[in-house]
Structure formats: structure tokens, C-alpha cells
Amino acid sequence: MERSRLHRRVRCSRGFTLIEVMCAVFILAFGLLAAAWVMNKMNLNTSQSRYMNDESLLTSEKLEDLNRYPSIDPAMVAGGSLTADLSQTNTVGAVTQLIDYFDQVQISTNNGVSTEITTGKSGGQNGYWTINHTPNGQASSQFVVGNPPTPSGDMLVFRRRWLIEQNVPVNGVRRITVLVTLQTPSAGAAAGSFQTSMVRP
Amino acid sequence: MKTRKHSFLAPPTVSRKSSGFSLVELLVAMFIFVIISGAAIRLVQKHAPMATAQQNQAGLNFTMRNAVTQMQVDVVNAGTGYYAGANIPSWPIGLTILNCGDIVNGCNAMTGNATCYNAVTLTYGQSCFDQLNIITTNPAVNPSHSSDNTGIACAHTDTSTALYATPTGTDTPATLAANFRSGDELLLVKSDGSQMTVVILTANGVVNGGMVQLAHSVTNSDGTNTSDPYGIANSTDASTLNSNGTSKLGTQFCPSDWILKLSVINYSVNAANNANPQLVRSINGANPVVIADQIIGFKVGAMTWNTTANDDQATYLFNAPAASPANGCASNCGFQNDWSLVRSVLVSVIGRTASTPADPFRNSFDGGPYKVQSVSVVINPRNLSMNDQ
């Protein structure tokens, strides 16, 4: 009995071994790394929340834009796709136009100017609209013929596609569905796509 | 395998195993601990501002979304209420846009206002921003007919400060008079919608026989009203012809014409504290409600109906008055404040997060220690495009 008590006292007074300390430090480091990962993930989620926010706004904006056309406009003819960039030639009465059912939106706030570039057609020519907004309250909009500039690294790039279905869901109306997908940055891919529909005459 | 032998008589207190750490072990453990704890401190130091920035970014996301959604709800309803009881074709006004906020010293939107923004203090003044006025009739007040004090002759808004309103429907003079208060803005419009003007009441409505007497400030002889804070009856309208070949503004309003009480929702930026410009919404100029803090850009562009080409103009014009080439304008210089041409609007809003000077991050928009987010959306007021279809 006496030996056992002495031996226990000896074991208790030995302190930690190096390997125990190393294990503890490893666990601590692992915990800190996990905390860092969580923080990083939260940051990424906030960015994705912003991307989703932008997708939602761009979807409603395109629906609004399509809503301003009269029902007899070539842009309102059934067509388009949510899975491919489609264009088609539409004729309504005496008017024939090549209509795109897609566009691309580039957004940036860089070089002292907030810029939004949207591809499209004007007067039958391919080009892009640029909206610039500077800190001194200057804003301008213009259409430029040609391909849009290559997106810079800071730009958010979204793809919009829309589908117009005639007599859906009931006769006499058309359903317009817009799908917006983030293309750049690819890190925001988890933001996915945003899709909304509306029905109009 | 080496084993340690203990004497039964002498306690093993001097054994090597029971002596705790050796100096070398302690130094190695402390070295590792210092390395790990140093890394941990750096990690926390680095992530603490990131967590703040993340919260600020989330707040900005929410703020921008909230502001735009609120405007969408209001703008789509611009121009409503004109047909409630008064069949007025070709309604002329649904919204107005005042460039650069300050009506008197407002800037030209083509060139901006270099003095409104201080790049050193990162402050934004009033004239960096536009105002958007969404015009509807007050749904609580029925339309009434206009006349002079005889009830059978026309009222002249440019020569008389008195206007008489005859109630319609189930309204009595007393109920109608109770609806008019000093400061109210009234729209007077011909029964065929060909001419209009606005007057500002200078006293509450008073019952006078079967009518209501309305005291107002006079308009100009061409129908313009310079005291109109919303710019509805402006000089461009006076020089723009309607389908009858006459000015869109008038000063004579007869017993078959209409008096409508306006309800105006105003979006503007209050830059009284230029370190925190606030996007505010007010109804009829009263009790502005803050929609968003830290707004550093608010511009409104309009797409107009091109009556000559019978097609929409493809671009949004951010200049309400017609800017000249001398102002830096080469084409599409503005829609000349002709609000009847407006078919859809594009709102561009820029917001920023709270400033964090200790953070080395600087944005590339204005170089400030905060994040900047811009949103531009097209909004199509339903009532303003119906006439064209």
C-alpha cells in the first residue's frame, strides 16, 4: 500500500512529456486553423450574398426593361432559351428585326468611376451600353458599336438569358422568364443563378 | 528495454522521470508555443478587421437592396390616380427629375459638379445628387371642377389668386374644403388633357356657397410656376406644343376642367452632414424618412418616347434640361424637362460601408478606406407607357 501511494506521487509529479505538449500544441493549431477557415467561409458567404443580390436586381431590371415594349414589338415575339444564347429574326407587321434573347452585364467601381456595361443591339448593330457614374455627380450613358471591352479583374460579369412563351400560362398572355448567372469571379460560383418570371399581355 | 529499479526503502523522488521537463524540453516546448501563439495572434489580428468588413459589406448589401426595392415599388406607380373619376386622356406627367439636387445652383449632369465632392475629406455635397419626384394624385381627394367665383366662368391662375372648386360625386363643399390645406400643390388640367399648370395653396380651403374657395400664388402668364418645388410646370413645357398645336401649359381653367390634389413622393439625398449623405424619401415634402445611410451617388436617367421616329431612344439621358455642346454634350443632350416623354427611368445608386481608416484597404472608386457598391436598375412606370401601346 505504501509503495503504491509513493509510486502514484511519483507519477503525479512527473509533469507533461514533450510528446504531450506537442499534441496539445497541435490540437491548438488545428483549432485555430479551423477558426480561420470559418472566418474565411463567412467572408466568402457575404460576397456570395452580394452576388446573389446583384443577380436578383439584374433579373428584375431585365423584366422591367422587357415590360416597356408594346406587345406588338418584335422584341416581344416568343423565343429565347435559358440554356443557350439565342438570337432570332422576328417580323411583326412591316418591321423585321434580329432580336437577342441574352446579354452580358459587367459591373465595376474602378479608376474613379462606377461602370455598368450591358451588351445588346441598337439600330441592328451589335454593341454595348456603358453607364458611367463618377464621384462628382456626373452620369452618362452611351451606346458603342462593337465588342465590349475585356472584363478587368475587378469586374463582376453576369450572363442574362430570357425565354418568352406565348399563351402561357393561359391564352392571351405571355410568360417571360429571366435567368441571371454569375460568370466572374469564378469563386462566386456558389452564388448560383437567379431566375424570375412574369406574365404580361 | 531499459527499466528503472527503485529501492523499497528510498522513495524515487530523485529519479529522472519524476523531475518534470529538462531545460532542453522546456526550451523546445516554449519555442513551439511562441511560434504557434504568434501565428494565432497574427491570425486574430488579421481576421478581426475582416469580420468587421464582412459585417459592413453585409449591411451595405441589405441597404442597397432595400433602397432600390423601395424605389421600384414607388416608381412603377408613377402617374396613378388620374383616371379615378376624371377621364383625362394622354396624361402628361408621372415623374420629374431634378439634376444635382440643388434647383437653383444645380450642376449640369453632363459635366458633374467638381466642387460637390472633396477627394481629401471624402465628403459629398448636396449638388452631387439628383432628385426624383414621383407624381400621383392623392387618392383620398376626389377631383373637382375649376372656375372663378361665379362658378360658370374660367379661373385665371396668372391674374387671380383665387380659384373655386366645385365638388363632384358625393362630396359636399365642406368635405372637399377639409381636404385642402395651405402648402398643398394642385394640378389644374383641361378636360381634354391638352393643357395644365400647378398652383400652390396659400391658405386652407374655405366653403363659399356650393363651392370651395382656394387661395394660391399666381402662376406666370405662360403657365409656368417658378415656386413649384417639383418642376412640373417648367419653361420647357410652355414652349412644347401639344397635339392641338398649343402650349402644354395654360392659365385658364373652366368649369369642365379639373382640379387634382397631387401627392408627390420625393427621393433625394440629404447631405447636410456631408460625411454621411442619406437617401431620404418624403411624401409632399413632409417628414423625410431615411432609406439608406452613406449614399455617395444618386443619379436618375430617363428613356424617352421619341415621337418623331415613333420608337424609344435606346439610351438613358441623365440630363433633364437640354445641355448644349458647350457643356460637354455632343448628342442626346437631354430631354428638355419634357416629362411627358419619359417612359422608363434608370436609377444609379452608389453606397459605401463605414469608414475604417486603420484598415490598409482603399477602394478604387474614390480612394476611401471603405468598400463601395453600385447598383443601377431600370424601372418602368406602368402608367407612362400605356398610352403608346
Coordinates of C-alpha atoms in Angstrom, one line a residue:
Chain A
M1 CA 0.0 0.0 0.0
E2 CA 2.8 2.3 1.0
R3 CA 4.6 1.6 -2.3
S4 CA 1.6 2.2 -4.4
R5 CA 1.0 5.7 -2.8
L6 CA 4.6 6.6 -3.3
H7 CA 4.5 5.4 -6.9
R8 CA 1.4 7.5 -7.6
R9 CA 3.0 10.5 -6.1
V10 CA 6.0 10.0 -8.4
R11 CA 3.8 9.7 -11.5
C12 CA 1.8 12.8 -10.5
S13 CA 4.9 14.9 -10.1
R14 CA 6.4 14.0 -13.5
G15 CA 4.6 16.8 -15.4
F16 CA 3.9 16.7 -19.2
T17 CA 6.1 14.9 -21.6
L18 CA 7.3 16.6 -24.7
I19 CA 5.0 14.5 -26.8
E20 CA 2.0 15.5 -24.7
V21 CA 2.9 19.2 -25.1
M22 CA 3.3 18.7 -28.9
C23 CA -0.1 17.0 -29.1
A24 CA -1.7 19.9 -27.2
V25 CA 0.0 22.4 -29.4
F26 CA -1.1 20.5 -32.5
I27 CA -4.7 20.5 -31.3
L28 CA -4.5 24.2 -30.5
A29 CA -3.1 24.9 -34.0
F30 CA -5.7 22.7 -35.6
G31 CA -8.4 24.6 -33.7
L32 CA -7.0 28.0 -34.8
L33 CA -6.9 26.9 -38.4
A34 CA -10.5 25.7 -38.1
A35 CA -11.4 29.1 -36.7
A36 CA -9.6 30.8 -39.6
W37 CA -11.4 28.6 -42.1
V38 CA -14.8 29.5 -40.6
M39 CA -13.9 33.2 -40.8
N40 CA -12.9 32.8 -44.4
K41 CA -16.0 30.9 -45.2
M42 CA -18.2 33.6 -43.6
N43 CA -16.4 36.2 -45.7
L44 CA -17.0 34.2 -48.9
N45 CA -20.6 33.8 -48.0
T46 CA -21.0 37.5 -47.6
S47 CA -19.5 38.0 -51.1
Q48 CA -21.9 35.4 -52.5
S49 CA -24.7 37.2 -50.8
R50 CA -23.8 40.3 -52.7
Y51 CA -23.5 38.4 -55.9
M52 CA -27.0 36.9 -55.4
N53 CA -28.2 40.4 -54.5
D54 CA -26.9 41.7 -57.8
E55 CA -28.4 38.7 -59.7
S56 CA -31.8 39.4 -58.2
L57 CA -31.6 43.1 -59.2
L58 CA -30.4 42.4 -62.7
T59 CA -33.3 39.9 -63.1
S60 CA -35.9 42.4 -62.1
E61 CA -34.2 45.0 -64.2
K62 CA -34.4 42.9 -67.4
L63 CA -38.1 42.1 -66.7
E64 CA -38.7 45.8 -66.3
D65 CA -36.8 46.6 -69.5
L66 CA -38.8 44.0 -71.4
N67 CA -42.0 45.3 -69.9
R68 CA -41.6 48.7 -71.6
Y69 CA -42.1 47.2 -75.1
P70 CA -45.5 47.3 -76.6
S71 CA -47.0 43.8 -77.1
I72 CA -46.6 44.2 -80.9
D73 CA -42.9 44.9 -80.7
P74 CA -40.5 42.3 -82.4
A75 CA -38.7 42.1 -79.1
M76 CA -41.8 40.5 -77.6
V77 CA -42.1 37.6 -80.0
A78 CA -41.9 34.2 -78.4
G79 CA -38.4 32.7 -78.4
G80 CA -35.2 32.5 -76.5
S81 CA -33.7 29.9 -74.1
L82 CA -32.4 29.7 -70.6
T83 CA -29.7 27.3 -71.5
A84 CA -28.2 28.9 -74.7
D85 CA -27.6 32.3 -76.2
L86 CA -30.2 32.6 -78.9
S87 CA -31.0 35.2 -81.5
Q88 CA -33.8 35.1 -84.0
T89 CA -35.2 37.3 -86.7
N90 CA -38.7 38.4 -85.8
T91 CA -41.2 40.1 -88.1
V92 CA -44.2 41.9 -86.7
G93 CA -46.3 43.7 -89.4
A94 CA -43.8 45.6 -91.6
V95 CA -41.0 45.5 -89.1
T96 CA -38.3 42.8 -89.1
Q97 CA -35.6 42.8 -86.5
L98 CA -32.9 40.5 -85.3
I99 CA -33.5 40.1 -81.6
D100 CA -31.1 38.8 -79.0
Y101 CA -32.6 36.9 -76.1
F102 CA -29.5 37.3 -74.0
D103 CA -27.0 39.9 -72.9
Q104 CA -23.9 40.3 -70.6
V105 CA -23.6 42.8 -67.8
Q106 CA -20.2 43.9 -66.4
I107 CA -20.1 45.9 -63.2
S108 CA -17.2 47.6 -61.6
T109 CA -16.3 50.6 -59.4
N110 CA -12.8 51.3 -60.5
N111 CA -10.5 54.1 -61.7
G112 CA -12.7 56.7 -60.1
V113 CA -15.8 55.7 -61.9
S114 CA -18.7 53.3 -61.4
T115 CA -19.3 51.5 -64.6
E116 CA -22.0 49.2 -65.9
I117 CA -21.6 47.7 -69.4
T118 CA -24.5 45.9 -71.0
T119 CA -24.3 44.2 -74.4
G120 CA -27.1 44.5 -76.9
K121 CA -28.2 45.8 -80.2
S122 CA -29.0 49.3 -81.4
G123 CA -30.1 50.0 -84.9
G124 CA -29.4 46.4 -85.8
Q125 CA -25.7 46.7 -84.8
N126 CA -24.1 44.7 -82.1
G127 CA -22.6 46.9 -79.3
Y128 CA -22.8 47.7 -75.7
W129 CA -24.3 50.4 -73.5
T130 CA -22.0 52.0 -70.9
I131 CA -23.3 53.8 -67.9
N132 CA -20.7 55.8 -66.0
H133 CA -21.2 57.5 -62.7
T134 CA -18.4 59.5 -61.1
P135 CA -18.0 60.9 -57.5
N136 CA -18.7 64.4 -58.7
G137 CA -22.2 63.6 -59.7
Q138 CA -21.6 63.1 -63.4
A139 CA -23.5 60.3 -65.0
S140 CA -23.7 59.4 -68.7
S141 CA -24.9 56.7 -70.9
Q142 CA -23.9 55.9 -74.4
F143 CA -24.0 53.1 -77.0
V144 CA -20.8 51.9 -78.6
V145 CA -20.7 49.7 -81.7
G146 CA -18.5 46.6 -81.4
N147 CA -17.5 44.1 -78.8
P148 CA -17.4 45.2 -75.1
P149 CA -14.0 45.6 -73.5
T150 CA -12.5 42.6 -71.9
P151 CA -13.6 42.4 -68.3
S152 CA -10.9 43.6 -65.9
G153 CA -10.1 41.5 -62.9
D154 CA -12.3 43.6 -60.5
M155 CA -15.4 43.3 -62.7
L156 CA -18.4 41.2 -61.9
V157 CA -19.7 39.6 -65.0
F158 CA -23.2 38.3 -65.3
R159 CA -24.9 36.5 -68.1
R160 CA -28.6 37.1 -68.7
R161 CA -30.9 34.8 -70.8
W162 CA -34.6 35.1 -71.2
L163 CA -37.4 33.0 -72.6
I164 CA -40.7 34.4 -73.9
E165 CA -43.5 31.9 -74.1
Q166 CA -46.7 32.9 -75.9
N167 CA -50.1 31.9 -74.4
V168 CA -48.5 30.6 -71.2
P169 CA -49.9 30.0 -68.6
V170 CA -53.2 30.9 -70.3
N171 CA -54.2 32.1 -73.7
G172 CA -53.7 35.8 -74.5
V173 CA -50.7 36.4 -72.3
R174 CA -47.0 35.6 -72.5
R175 CA -44.7 34.5 -69.8
I176 CA -41.2 36.0 -69.6
T177 CA -38.5 34.1 -67.6
V178 CA -35.1 35.6 -67.0
L179 CA -32.1 33.7 -65.7
V180 CA -29.0 35.5 -64.5
T181 CA -25.8 33.6 -63.8
L182 CA -22.6 35.0 -62.4
Q183 CA -19.6 34.3 -64.7
T184 CA -16.8 36.2 -63.0
P185 CA -15.4 35.8 -60.4
S186 CA -15.5 32.1 -60.5
A187 CA -15.0 32.0 -56.8
G188 CA -18.6 33.2 -56.5
A189 CA -19.9 30.2 -58.4
A190 CA -21.6 29.0 -55.3
A191 CA -23.9 32.0 -55.6
G192 CA -25.5 30.0 -58.5
S193 CA -28.2 31.6 -60.6
F194 CA -31.3 33.6 -60.1
Q195 CA -34.4 33.1 -62.1
T196 CA -37.7 35.0 -62.1
S197 CA -40.8 35.0 -64.3
M198 CA -43.6 37.5 -65.0
V199 CA -46.7 37.4 -67.1
R200 CA -47.8 40.3 -69.3
P201 CA -50.1 40.9 -72.3
Chain B
M1 CA 14.1 -2.4 -22.8
K2 CA 15.6 -0.3 -20.0
T3 CA 13.7 -0.4 -16.8
R4 CA 14.3 1.6 -13.7
K5 CA 14.6 -0.1 -10.4
H6 CA 13.5 1.5 -7.2
S7 CA 14.6 0.7 -3.7
F8 CA 11.8 -0.1 -1.3
L9 CA 13.5 2.0 1.3
A10 CA 14.3 5.1 -0.6
P11 CA 11.5 7.0 -2.3
P12 CA 12.1 7.6 -6.1
T13 CA 11.9 11.4 -5.7
V14 CA 15.3 11.8 -7.4
S15 CA 14.6 9.7 -10.4
R16 CA 15.0 11.3 -13.8
K17 CA 11.4 10.7 -14.9
S18 CA 9.9 12.4 -11.9
S19 CA 12.0 15.6 -12.4
G20 CA 9.5 17.3 -14.9
F21 CA 10.9 18.9 -18.0
S22 CA 14.5 19.1 -18.7
L23 CA 15.8 22.5 -19.8
V24 CA 16.0 21.4 -23.4
E25 CA 12.5 20.1 -23.4
L26 CA 11.2 23.3 -21.9
L27 CA 13.0 25.4 -24.4
V28 CA 11.7 23.3 -27.3
A29 CA 8.2 23.5 -26.0
M30 CA 8.4 27.2 -25.4
F31 CA 9.8 27.8 -28.8
I32 CA 7.0 25.9 -30.4
F33 CA 4.4 27.6 -28.3
V34 CA 5.8 31.0 -29.2
I35 CA 5.7 30.2 -32.9
I36 CA 2.1 28.9 -32.6
S37 CA 0.8 31.6 -30.4
G38 CA 2.5 34.2 -32.6
A39 CA 0.7 32.8 -35.6
A40 CA -2.5 32.7 -33.7
I41 CA -2.2 36.4 -32.7
R42 CA -1.5 37.3 -36.3
L43 CA -4.5 35.3 -37.4
V44 CA -6.8 37.1 -34.9
Q45 CA -5.3 40.5 -35.8
K46 CA -5.9 39.8 -39.5
H47 CA -9.4 38.4 -39.1
A48 CA -10.8 40.9 -36.6
P49 CA -11.0 43.7 -39.3
M50 CA -12.1 41.2 -41.8
A51 CA -15.0 40.3 -39.6
T52 CA -15.9 44.0 -39.3
A53 CA -15.6 44.5 -43.0
Q54 CA -17.7 41.4 -43.6
Q55 CA -20.4 42.8 -41.4
N56 CA -20.2 46.2 -43.1
Q57 CA -20.5 44.5 -46.5
A58 CA -23.5 42.6 -45.4
G59 CA -25.1 45.8 -44.1
L60 CA -24.3 47.5 -47.4
N61 CA -25.9 44.6 -49.4
F62 CA -29.0 45.0 -47.4
T63 CA -29.1 48.8 -47.6
M64 CA -28.7 48.9 -51.3
R65 CA -31.3 46.2 -51.9
N66 CA -33.7 47.9 -49.5
A67 CA -33.3 51.3 -51.2
V68 CA -33.8 50.0 -54.7
T69 CA -36.8 47.9 -53.8
Q70 CA -38.4 50.9 -52.2
M71 CA -37.9 53.0 -55.3
Q72 CA -39.1 50.2 -57.5
V73 CA -42.4 50.0 -55.6
D74 CA -42.9 53.8 -55.8
V75 CA -41.8 54.4 -59.4
V76 CA -43.9 51.7 -61.0
N77 CA -46.9 53.5 -59.7
A78 CA -45.9 56.9 -61.0
G79 CA -48.8 58.6 -62.7
T80 CA -51.6 56.6 -61.0
G81 CA -54.9 58.0 -59.9
Y82 CA -55.5 60.4 -62.8
Y83 CA -58.4 58.3 -64.1
A84 CA -60.2 57.9 -60.9
G85 CA -63.4 59.9 -61.6
A86 CA -61.7 62.1 -64.2
N87 CA -61.4 60.7 -67.6
I88 CA -58.3 62.7 -68.8
P89 CA -56.7 61.3 -71.9
S90 CA -53.0 61.5 -72.6
W91 CA -51.9 62.2 -69.1
P92 CA -48.7 64.3 -69.3
I93 CA -46.8 63.9 -66.0
G94 CA -45.8 60.9 -64.0
L95 CA -42.4 61.9 -62.6
T96 CA -39.9 64.6 -62.7
I97 CA -36.1 64.6 -62.3
L98 CA -34.1 67.4 -60.9
N99 CA -30.4 67.2 -61.7
C100 CA -27.9 67.6 -58.9
G101 CA -30.4 68.2 -56.1
D102 CA -30.0 71.9 -55.8
I103 CA -32.6 73.5 -58.0
V104 CA -31.0 76.9 -58.0
N105 CA -27.4 76.0 -58.3
G106 CA -27.8 72.6 -59.7
C107 CA -25.0 71.3 -61.9
N108 CA -25.0 70.1 -65.4
A109 CA -25.2 66.3 -65.3
M110 CA -23.0 66.1 -68.4
T111 CA -20.0 67.6 -66.6
G112 CA -20.8 67.0 -63.0
N113 CA -20.0 69.4 -60.2
A114 CA -16.4 69.3 -59.4
T115 CA -16.9 71.2 -56.1
C116 CA -19.5 68.9 -54.7
Y117 CA -17.0 66.2 -53.8
N118 CA -13.9 66.6 -51.7
A119 CA -11.3 64.0 -52.6
V120 CA -9.3 64.7 -49.4
T121 CA -12.0 64.6 -46.8
L122 CA -14.1 62.2 -48.8
T123 CA -17.2 64.2 -48.3
Y124 CA -20.1 64.6 -50.7
G125 CA -22.2 67.8 -51.0
Q126 CA -25.8 68.3 -52.0
S127 CA -25.1 69.0 -55.7
C128 CA -23.6 65.6 -56.3
F129 CA -27.0 64.1 -56.3
D130 CA -30.3 64.1 -58.3
Q131 CA -33.8 64.3 -57.0
L132 CA -36.6 62.0 -58.2
N133 CA -40.2 63.1 -57.8
I134 CA -42.9 60.6 -58.3
I135 CA -46.2 62.3 -59.1
T136 CA -49.6 60.8 -58.4
T137 CA -52.9 62.2 -57.4
N138 CA -54.0 62.0 -53.8
P139 CA -56.4 59.0 -53.8
A140 CA -58.2 60.4 -50.7
V141 CA -59.3 63.6 -52.5
N142 CA -61.8 63.3 -55.4
P143 CA -61.3 65.5 -58.5
S144 CA -63.3 68.7 -58.5
H145 CA -64.2 71.2 -61.3
S146 CA -62.4 74.6 -61.6
S147 CA -64.0 78.1 -62.1
D148 CA -63.9 81.6 -60.9
N149 CA -66.2 82.9 -58.1
T150 CA -69.2 82.9 -60.4
G151 CA -69.0 79.1 -60.9
I152 CA -69.6 79.5 -64.6
A153 CA -66.6 81.3 -65.9
C154 CA -63.0 80.2 -66.2
A155 CA -60.4 80.8 -63.5
H156 CA -57.2 82.6 -64.5
T157 CA -54.3 81.4 -62.5
D158 CA -51.9 84.1 -63.7
T159 CA -54.0 87.1 -62.8
S160 CA -56.1 85.9 -59.8
T161 CA -55.0 84.4 -56.5
A162 CA -58.5 82.8 -56.0
L163 CA -59.7 79.6 -57.5
Y164 CA -63.0 78.0 -56.9
A165 CA -63.6 74.2 -56.8
T166 CA -67.0 72.6 -57.4
P167 CA -67.3 69.2 -55.7
T168 CA -68.2 66.1 -57.7
G169 CA -69.9 62.8 -56.8
T170 CA -70.9 62.6 -53.2
D171 CA -68.5 65.2 -51.9
T172 CA -70.0 68.3 -50.2
P173 CA -68.3 71.7 -50.2
A174 CA -67.4 71.1 -46.5
T175 CA -65.8 67.7 -47.1
L176 CA -63.9 69.0 -50.1
A177 CA -62.7 72.1 -48.2
A178 CA -61.4 70.0 -45.4
N179 CA -59.1 68.2 -47.9
F180 CA -57.2 71.4 -48.9
R181 CA -54.5 72.8 -46.7
S182 CA -52.1 75.7 -47.1
G183 CA -49.0 74.4 -48.9
D184 CA -50.8 71.8 -50.9
E185 CA -49.9 71.5 -54.6
L186 CA -52.8 71.3 -57.0
L187 CA -52.8 70.3 -60.6
L188 CA -55.2 72.1 -62.9
V189 CA -55.8 70.3 -66.2
K190 CA -58.1 70.8 -69.2
S191 CA -60.8 68.2 -69.6
D192 CA -59.1 67.0 -72.9
G193 CA -55.7 66.9 -71.2
S194 CA -54.3 69.4 -73.6
Q195 CA -53.1 72.0 -71.0
M196 CA -52.2 72.1 -67.4
T197 CA -50.5 74.0 -64.7
V198 CA -49.8 73.7 -61.0
V199 CA -50.6 76.1 -58.1
I200 CA -49.5 76.1 -54.5
L201 CA -52.2 76.9 -51.9
T202 CA -51.5 79.8 -49.6
A203 CA -54.5 79.1 -47.2
N204 CA -56.8 76.3 -46.2
G205 CA -59.9 75.7 -48.3
V206 CA -62.9 77.8 -47.4
V207 CA -66.5 76.9 -48.2
N208 CA -68.1 79.6 -50.3
G209 CA -71.7 78.8 -51.3
G210 CA -71.7 75.5 -53.2
M211 CA -68.0 75.8 -53.9
V212 CA -64.7 75.8 -52.1
Q213 CA -62.5 78.9 -52.3
L214 CA -58.8 78.2 -52.8
A215 CA -56.2 80.9 -52.3
H216 CA -53.0 80.3 -54.2
S217 CA -49.9 82.1 -55.5
V218 CA -50.3 83.2 -59.1
T219 CA -48.6 81.4 -62.0
N220 CA -46.7 83.2 -64.7
S221 CA -48.5 84.3 -67.8
D222 CA -47.2 81.4 -69.8
G223 CA -48.4 78.9 -67.2
T224 CA -45.1 78.2 -65.6
N225 CA -44.8 78.2 -61.8
T226 CA -41.3 79.0 -60.5
S227 CA -42.4 78.3 -56.9
D228 CA -43.2 74.7 -57.9
P229 CA -40.6 72.6 -56.0
Y230 CA -41.1 69.6 -58.3
G231 CA -40.5 71.4 -61.6
I232 CA -43.8 70.1 -63.1
A233 CA -44.8 73.4 -64.9
N234 CA -41.5 74.5 -66.3
S235 CA -40.5 76.7 -69.1
T236 CA -39.8 73.8 -71.5
D237 CA -43.4 72.7 -71.2
A238 CA -44.5 76.2 -72.0
S239 CA -42.6 76.1 -75.3
T240 CA -43.6 72.5 -76.1
L241 CA -46.7 72.1 -78.2
N242 CA -49.4 69.6 -77.5
S243 CA -51.4 67.7 -80.2
N244 CA -53.7 70.8 -80.6
G245 CA -50.7 72.9 -81.6
T246 CA -50.9 75.0 -78.4
S247 CA -48.6 75.1 -75.4
K248 CA -48.8 72.3 -72.9
L249 CA -49.2 74.9 -70.1
G250 CA -52.2 77.1 -69.7
T251 CA -53.7 79.6 -67.3
Q252 CA -57.4 79.4 -68.0
F253 CA -59.3 76.6 -66.4
C254 CA -63.1 76.4 -66.9
P255 CA -66.0 74.6 -65.2
S256 CA -65.5 71.5 -67.3
D257 CA -61.8 71.3 -66.4
W258 CA -60.3 69.5 -63.3
I259 CA -58.6 70.3 -60.1
L260 CA -56.5 67.4 -58.7
K261 CA -54.6 67.4 -55.5
L262 CA -51.2 66.0 -56.0
S263 CA -49.3 63.6 -53.9
V264 CA -45.6 63.6 -54.6
I265 CA -43.1 61.1 -53.3
N266 CA -39.7 62.6 -53.4
Y267 CA -36.4 60.8 -53.3
S268 CA -33.3 62.9 -52.6
V269 CA -30.1 62.8 -50.7
N270 CA -29.7 64.9 -47.6
A271 CA -26.1 65.9 -47.5
A272 CA -26.5 68.3 -44.5
N273 CA -23.9 66.1 -42.9
N274 CA -21.6 65.7 -45.9
A275 CA -19.7 62.9 -44.1
N276 CA -22.9 60.8 -44.2
P277 CA -25.2 61.7 -47.1
Q278 CA -28.5 60.0 -46.5
L279 CA -31.0 58.8 -49.1
V280 CA -34.4 60.1 -47.9
R281 CA -38.0 59.6 -49.0
S282 CA -40.7 62.1 -48.3
I283 CA -44.3 62.5 -49.2
N284 CA -45.4 66.0 -50.1
G285 CA -42.2 67.3 -48.6
A286 CA -43.0 66.3 -45.1
N287 CA -41.3 64.0 -42.6
P288 CA -38.5 62.7 -44.7
V289 CA -37.6 59.1 -43.8
V290 CA -34.1 57.9 -44.1
I291 CA -33.9 55.0 -46.6
A292 CA -30.1 54.5 -46.6
D293 CA -27.1 56.0 -44.9
Q294 CA -23.7 56.6 -46.6
I295 CA -25.0 57.1 -50.1
I296 CA -22.3 58.7 -52.3
G297 CA -24.1 58.6 -55.6
F298 CA -27.7 59.0 -56.7
K299 CA -28.4 59.8 -60.4
V300 CA -31.6 59.3 -62.3
G301 CA -31.7 58.9 -66.1
A302 CA -34.7 58.7 -68.3
M303 CA -35.5 56.9 -71.5
T304 CA -37.9 59.0 -73.6
W305 CA -40.5 58.3 -76.2
N306 CA -39.3 59.6 -79.5
T307 CA -42.4 60.8 -81.2
T308 CA -40.8 61.6 -84.5
A309 CA -39.2 58.2 -85.0
N310 CA -42.1 56.5 -83.2
D311 CA -39.6 54.5 -81.3
D312 CA -37.9 54.5 -77.9
Q313 CA -34.5 56.1 -77.7
A314 CA -32.0 53.4 -76.8
T315 CA -30.0 55.3 -74.2
Y316 CA -30.9 56.8 -70.9
L317 CA -30.4 60.5 -70.6
F318 CA -29.1 61.7 -67.3
N319 CA -29.5 65.4 -68.1
A320 CA -33.0 66.7 -67.7
P321 CA -32.5 70.1 -69.2
A322 CA -31.1 70.3 -72.7
A323 CA -27.4 70.7 -72.3
S324 CA -25.5 72.4 -75.1
P325 CA -22.3 71.2 -76.7
A326 CA -20.6 73.9 -74.7
N327 CA -21.5 71.9 -71.6
G328 CA -19.6 68.9 -72.9
C329 CA -22.6 67.4 -74.6
A330 CA -22.3 66.0 -78.2
S331 CA -25.5 64.2 -78.6
N332 CA -28.6 63.0 -76.6
C333 CA -28.1 66.1 -74.6
G334 CA -31.3 65.8 -72.5
F335 CA -35.0 65.6 -72.8
Q336 CA -35.6 69.3 -72.1
N337 CA -37.6 68.7 -68.9
D338 CA -40.4 67.4 -71.1
W339 CA -41.7 64.9 -68.6
S340 CA -44.5 63.7 -70.8
L341 CA -41.8 61.9 -72.9
V342 CA -40.4 59.9 -70.1
R343 CA -41.2 56.2 -70.4
S344 CA -38.8 54.5 -68.1
V345 CA -36.1 55.6 -65.7
L346 CA -32.7 54.2 -64.8
V347 CA -31.6 54.8 -61.2
S348 CA -27.9 54.6 -60.3
V349 CA -27.2 54.4 -56.6
I350 CA -23.7 54.1 -55.0
G351 CA -23.3 53.3 -51.3
R352 CA -20.3 52.8 -49.1
T353 CA -19.6 50.9 -45.9
A354 CA -18.5 52.6 -42.7
S355 CA -15.0 54.1 -42.9
T356 CA -12.2 52.0 -41.4
P357 CA -9.0 54.2 -41.6
A358 CA -6.9 51.6 -39.7
D359 CA -7.5 49.1 -42.4
P360 CA -5.0 49.4 -45.2
F361 CA -7.7 48.7 -47.8
R362 CA -8.5 51.6 -50.2
N363 CA -11.2 51.4 -52.8
S364 CA -10.5 52.4 -56.4
F365 CA -13.7 54.5 -56.8
D366 CA -12.8 57.5 -54.6
G367 CA -9.8 56.0 -52.8
G368 CA -11.6 55.9 -49.4
P369 CA -11.0 53.4 -46.6
Y370 CA -14.3 51.7 -47.2
K371 CA -16.0 49.4 -49.7
V372 CA -18.2 50.8 -52.4
Q373 CA -21.1 49.1 -54.1
S374 CA -23.1 50.4 -57.0
V375 CA -26.5 49.4 -58.3
S376 CA -28.2 50.7 -61.4
V377 CA -31.7 49.4 -62.2
V378 CA -34.3 50.2 -64.9
I379 CA -37.8 50.9 -63.6
N380 CA -40.7 51.1 -65.9
P381 CA -43.7 53.2 -64.6
R382 CA -46.7 51.2 -65.8
N383 CA -48.9 54.2 -66.4
L384 CA -46.4 56.1 -68.5
S385 CA -46.1 53.6 -71.3
M386 CA -49.8 52.6 -71.7
N387 CA -50.6 55.5 -74.0
D388 CA -48.1 54.3 -76.5
Q389 CA -49.5 50.8 -76.8

